[in-house]
Each structure stands twice: as structure tokens, then as C-alpha cells.
Short mmCIF file of C-alpha atoms in Angstrom, two decimals:
data_model
loop_
_atom_site.label_atom_id
_atom_site.label_comp_id
_atom_site.label_asym_id
_atom_site.label_seq_id
_atom_site.Cartn_x
_atom_site.Cartn_y
_atom_site.Cartn_z
CA UNK O 237 -6.58 26.37 -29.54
CA UNK O 238 -9.75 26.80 -27.49
CA UNK O 239 -9.04 27.98 -23.99
CA UNK O 240 -10.68 25.70 -21.44
CA UNK O 241 -10.04 25.16 -17.76
CA UNK O 242 -8.44 21.84 -18.70
CA UNK O 243 -6.07 23.58 -21.12
CA UNK O 244 -5.23 26.16 -18.47
CA UNK O 245 -4.45 23.46 -15.88
CA UNK O 246 -2.32 21.50 -18.37
CA UNK O 247 -0.33 24.63 -19.25
CA UNK O 248 0.06 25.51 -15.57
CA UNK O 249 1.33 21.99 -14.83
CA UNK O 250 3.79 22.26 -17.71
CA UNK O 251 5.16 25.50 -16.23
CA UNK O 252 5.26 24.04 -12.70
CA UNK O 253 7.13 20.92 -13.76
CA UNK O 254 9.53 22.84 -15.98
CA UNK O 255 10.17 26.02 -13.96
CA UNK O 256 8.55 25.71 -10.52
CA UNK O 257 5.88 27.67 -8.69
CA UNK O 258 7.95 30.85 -8.54
CA UNK O 259 7.53 31.17 -12.32
CA UNK O 260 3.85 30.29 -12.40
CA UNK O 261 2.35 33.71 -12.94
CA UNK O 262 -0.72 34.76 -14.88
CA UNK O 263 1.63 36.33 -17.42
CA UNK O 264 3.72 33.18 -17.97
CA UNK O 265 0.56 31.09 -18.09
CA UNK O 266 -0.98 33.38 -20.72
CA UNK O 267 2.24 33.24 -22.73
CA UNK O 268 2.22 29.42 -22.52
CA UNK O 269 -1.35 29.48 -23.89
CA UNK O 270 -0.53 32.12 -26.55
CA UNK O 271 -3.12 34.54 -25.22
CA UNK O 272 -3.10 37.85 -23.36
CA UNK O 273 -3.10 37.71 -19.56
CA UNK O 274 -6.42 39.57 -19.41
CA UNK O 275 -8.04 36.74 -21.40
CA UNK O 276 -7.28 34.29 -18.59
CA UNK O 277 -9.67 36.14 -16.31
CA UNK O 278 -12.58 35.06 -18.49
CA UNK O 279 -11.83 31.49 -17.41
CA UNK O 280 -10.35 31.77 -13.92
CA UNK O 281 -10.97 34.45 -11.32
CA UNK O 282 -7.45 34.81 -9.92
CA UNK O 283 -4.34 32.93 -8.88
CA UNK O 284 -6.19 31.37 -5.94
CA UNK O 285 -8.68 29.88 -8.38
CA UNK O 286 -5.75 28.57 -10.44
CA UNK O 287 -4.19 26.90 -7.38
CA UNK O 288 -7.55 25.33 -6.53
CA UNK O 289 -7.86 23.95 -10.07
CA UNK O 290 -4.35 22.51 -10.01
CA UNK O 291 -4.89 20.90 -6.60
CA UNK O 292 -8.18 19.43 -7.82
CA UNK O 293 -6.38 18.02 -10.88
CA UNK O 294 -3.70 16.44 -8.69
CA UNK O 295 -6.29 14.81 -6.41
CA UNK O 296 -7.98 13.25 -9.43
CA UNK O 297 -4.98 10.90 -9.37
CA UNK O 298 -6.31 9.52 -6.07
CA UNK O 299 -8.78 6.69 -6.50
CA UNK O 300 -10.83 5.95 -3.42
CA UNK O 301 -11.84 2.37 -2.73
CA UNK O 302 -15.55 1.62 -2.73
CA UNK O 303 -15.38 0.27 0.80
CA UNK O 304 -12.65 -0.34 3.34
CA UNK O 305 -13.80 -2.08 6.50
CA UNK O 306 -10.71 -1.30 8.58
CA UNK O 307 -10.48 2.47 9.25
CA UNK O 308 -6.72 2.28 9.92
CA UNK O 309 -6.26 0.61 6.54
CA UNK O 310 -8.43 3.32 4.93
CA UNK O 311 -6.37 6.12 6.51
CA UNK O 312 -3.11 4.47 5.48
CA UNK O 313 -4.42 3.98 1.94
CA UNK O 314 -5.51 7.60 1.53
CA UNK O 315 -2.23 8.94 2.95
CA UNK O 316 -0.19 6.71 0.61
CA UNK O 317 -2.31 7.73 -2.39
CA UNK O 318 -1.98 11.43 -1.51
CA UNK O 319 1.80 11.10 -1.20
CA UNK O 320 2.00 9.28 -4.55
CA UNK O 321 -0.09 11.96 -6.29
CA UNK O 322 1.94 14.81 -4.79
CA UNK O 323 5.24 13.31 -5.92
CA UNK O 324 4.16 13.48 -9.57
CA UNK O 325 4.08 17.30 -9.74
CA UNK O 326 6.87 19.72 -8.89
CA UNK O 327 5.97 22.12 -6.05
CA UNK O 328 2.68 20.31 -5.43
CA UNK O 329 3.02 20.75 -1.68
CA UNK O 330 3.14 24.52 -2.17
CA UNK O 331 0.08 24.37 -4.41
CA UNK O 332 -1.83 22.58 -1.65
CA UNK O 333 -0.57 25.00 0.98
CA UNK O 334 -1.91 27.90 -1.12
CA UNK O 335 -5.22 26.36 -2.20
CA UNK O 336 -8.56 25.95 -0.46
CA UNK O 337 -10.06 22.42 -0.30
CA UNK O 338 -13.47 23.35 -1.70
CA UNK O 339 -13.43 21.52 -5.02
CA UNK O 340 -15.48 18.42 -5.73
CA UNK O 341 -12.80 15.72 -5.63
CA UNK O 342 -10.94 17.22 -2.69
CA UNK O 343 -14.19 17.42 -0.73
CA UNK O 344 -14.91 13.76 -1.54
CA UNK O 345 -11.45 12.73 -0.28
CA UNK O 346 -11.81 14.82 2.88
CA UNK O 347 -15.20 13.23 3.62
CA UNK O 348 -13.66 9.78 3.11
CA UNK O 349 -10.85 10.60 5.56
CA UNK O 350 -13.21 12.16 8.13
CA UNK O 351 -15.45 9.11 7.99
CA UNK O 352 -12.44 6.80 8.48
CA UNK O 353 -11.21 8.93 11.42
CA UNK O 354 -14.63 8.77 13.02
CA UNK O 355 -14.72 4.99 12.61
CA UNK O 356 -11.17 4.87 14.00
CA UNK O 357 -12.52 6.31 17.23
CA UNK O 358 -11.68 10.00 16.88
CA UNK O 359 -14.52 12.11 18.30
CA UNK O 360 -16.56 14.16 15.85
CA UNK O 361 -15.32 17.24 17.71
CA UNK O 362 -11.69 16.34 16.87
CA UNK O 363 -12.04 14.77 13.42
CA UNK O 364 -11.25 17.94 11.47
CA UNK O 365 -8.17 18.58 13.63
CA UNK O 366 -7.04 14.97 13.19
CA UNK O 367 -7.66 15.25 9.44
CA UNK O 368 -5.52 18.40 9.34
CA UNK O 369 -2.76 16.58 11.22
CA UNK O 370 -2.76 13.78 8.64
CA UNK O 371 -2.89 16.24 5.73
CA UNK O 372 -0.04 18.32 7.16
CA UNK O 373 2.01 15.19 7.85
CA UNK O 374 1.72 14.07 4.22
CA UNK O 375 2.49 17.55 2.85
CA UNK O 376 5.51 18.14 5.09
CA UNK O 377 6.84 14.61 4.57
CA UNK O 378 6.66 14.98 0.78
CA UNK O 379 8.37 18.39 0.95
CA UNK O 380 11.17 16.87 3.07
CA UNK O 381 11.37 13.81 0.80
CA UNK O 382 11.85 15.96 -2.28
CA UNK O 383 14.50 18.09 -0.55
CA UNK O 384 16.30 14.98 0.74
CA UNK O 385 16.27 13.32 -2.70
CA UNK O 386 18.32 16.31 -3.88
CA UNK O 387 20.86 15.92 -1.08
CA UNK O 388 24.25 14.93 -2.43
CA UNK O 389 26.09 11.96 -0.88
CA UNK O 390 28.62 14.42 0.55
CA UNK O 391 25.85 16.48 2.19
CA UNK O 392 24.23 13.32 3.56
CA UNK O 393 27.55 12.25 5.09
CA UNK O 394 28.00 15.73 6.58
CA UNK O 395 24.50 15.58 8.12
CA UNK O 396 25.19 12.16 9.62
CA UNK O 397 28.43 13.47 11.14
CA UNK O 398 26.61 16.46 12.62
CA UNK O 399 23.83 14.31 14.07
CA UNK O 400 26.12 11.49 15.19
CA UNK O 401 27.14 8.59 12.99
CA UNK O 402 24.64 6.21 14.66
CA UNK O 403 21.82 8.29 13.08
CA UNK O 404 21.76 7.29 9.43
CA UNK O 405 19.88 9.28 6.82
CA UNK O 406 17.35 6.64 5.72
CA UNK O 407 16.66 7.00 2.01
CA UNK O 408 13.83 4.44 2.01
CA UNK O 409 11.13 7.09 1.90
CA UNK O 410 8.17 4.73 1.84
CA UNK O 411 9.46 2.99 4.97
CA UNK O 412 9.95 6.36 6.68
CA UNK O 413 6.54 7.57 5.58
CA UNK O 414 4.77 4.48 6.91
CA UNK O 415 6.67 4.71 10.21
CA UNK O 416 5.59 8.33 10.73
CA UNK O 417 2.03 7.48 9.75
CA UNK O 418 1.96 4.60 12.26
CA UNK O 419 3.19 6.96 15.00
CA UNK O 420 0.50 9.49 14.12
CA UNK O 421 -2.28 6.89 13.95
CA UNK O 422 -1.14 5.31 17.24
CA UNK O 423 -1.36 8.74 18.87
CA UNK O 424 -4.86 9.29 17.48
CA UNK O 425 -5.87 5.89 18.87
CA UNK O 426 -4.58 6.84 22.33
CA UNK O 427 -5.97 10.37 22.53
CA UNK O 428 -9.60 10.51 21.53
#
């Protein structure tokens, strides 16, 4: 098999989904590809480069609309698409936390979000900070969603008892996600 960046990313995703990020090493990746670890360095510089490639692959799942007139609708759309793409790959939130958003598709998505934030009324001075808030919200929500999905009914009941029985662990993740996003967007609207 010819070793290409696409083959490397596919093998890395196979390892991630099967064994998690802790087992995604250059050695395990080389073994998955039936090559020596040193051969990988002809195709990727280092683990950082690998994380960037995986993150870029994940963001290719996100299709941006040609035009969205309402900036709030555009921001909601991009956040929902990002969440959907992240949920498809195990440990994707950790990949994004360890990667640098310098690849082509990620840059395109960031520009789309920054433009929507600007049209939403966020000052140019604060757009990058607001974009980071939205990005971090999506990443942390997805990480919590994945952890909560693995909570047993007994653990959920125990949590509710600790919090107070009036506070129910809501398992409608899309509803929760949209609520948090509305809170964040309302705050951005108020503080420009």
C-alpha cells in the first residue's frame, strides 16, 4: 500500500476510534500501516502535524452554506455542524485541543465564524475572543456529552440526589446544547 497523508489519517482515525488518543502513537500508527515508525516522518513532521491533519479531516465533515443572511442563524449552524462532526470520532475534542487551526478547511470555517460574529455586532477587536468562546463551548460541551452518555442510570440517580432531586440530568443533548448556545449568543449581543 502506498503511504499517503490520506492513508495516514485513515489509519490514525481507526486507532482513535478503536483504542483512543492515549494509544495513538507514531509507533502504533506505523504498525497499523505496516511500515517502520521512521518512515512516517517522510510524510508527516511530528505528532503535532498528525493532530492537525486529523482535525482538518474532521472539519471536512462541516459544510458551510453559501450565504446565511442572519448572523445568529449562521453561528448556530456552524456550532451545530461542529458538534455533529466532533461526535463522529472518539477523542476528537482532545485532537482539537492539541492541534493548531492553520489548515485550509479550519481557516475557512474560522473566517466564516468571524464574519458572522462581526455581522452579529461583535467588535473586530473582540471577534477572535468571541470565536474562541464559541469554539471552547462546543468542545467542552461535546466532551461533557460523551462523558454523560457513559453515565449509568445508577450514577445519574446518584448525581441527581447529590444536586437535589429538582435538578434532573437532562439527556436531551441537542436541547441542552442549543440552550447553552443561546445563552452565549445573548451575552455576545449584550456585551459588544
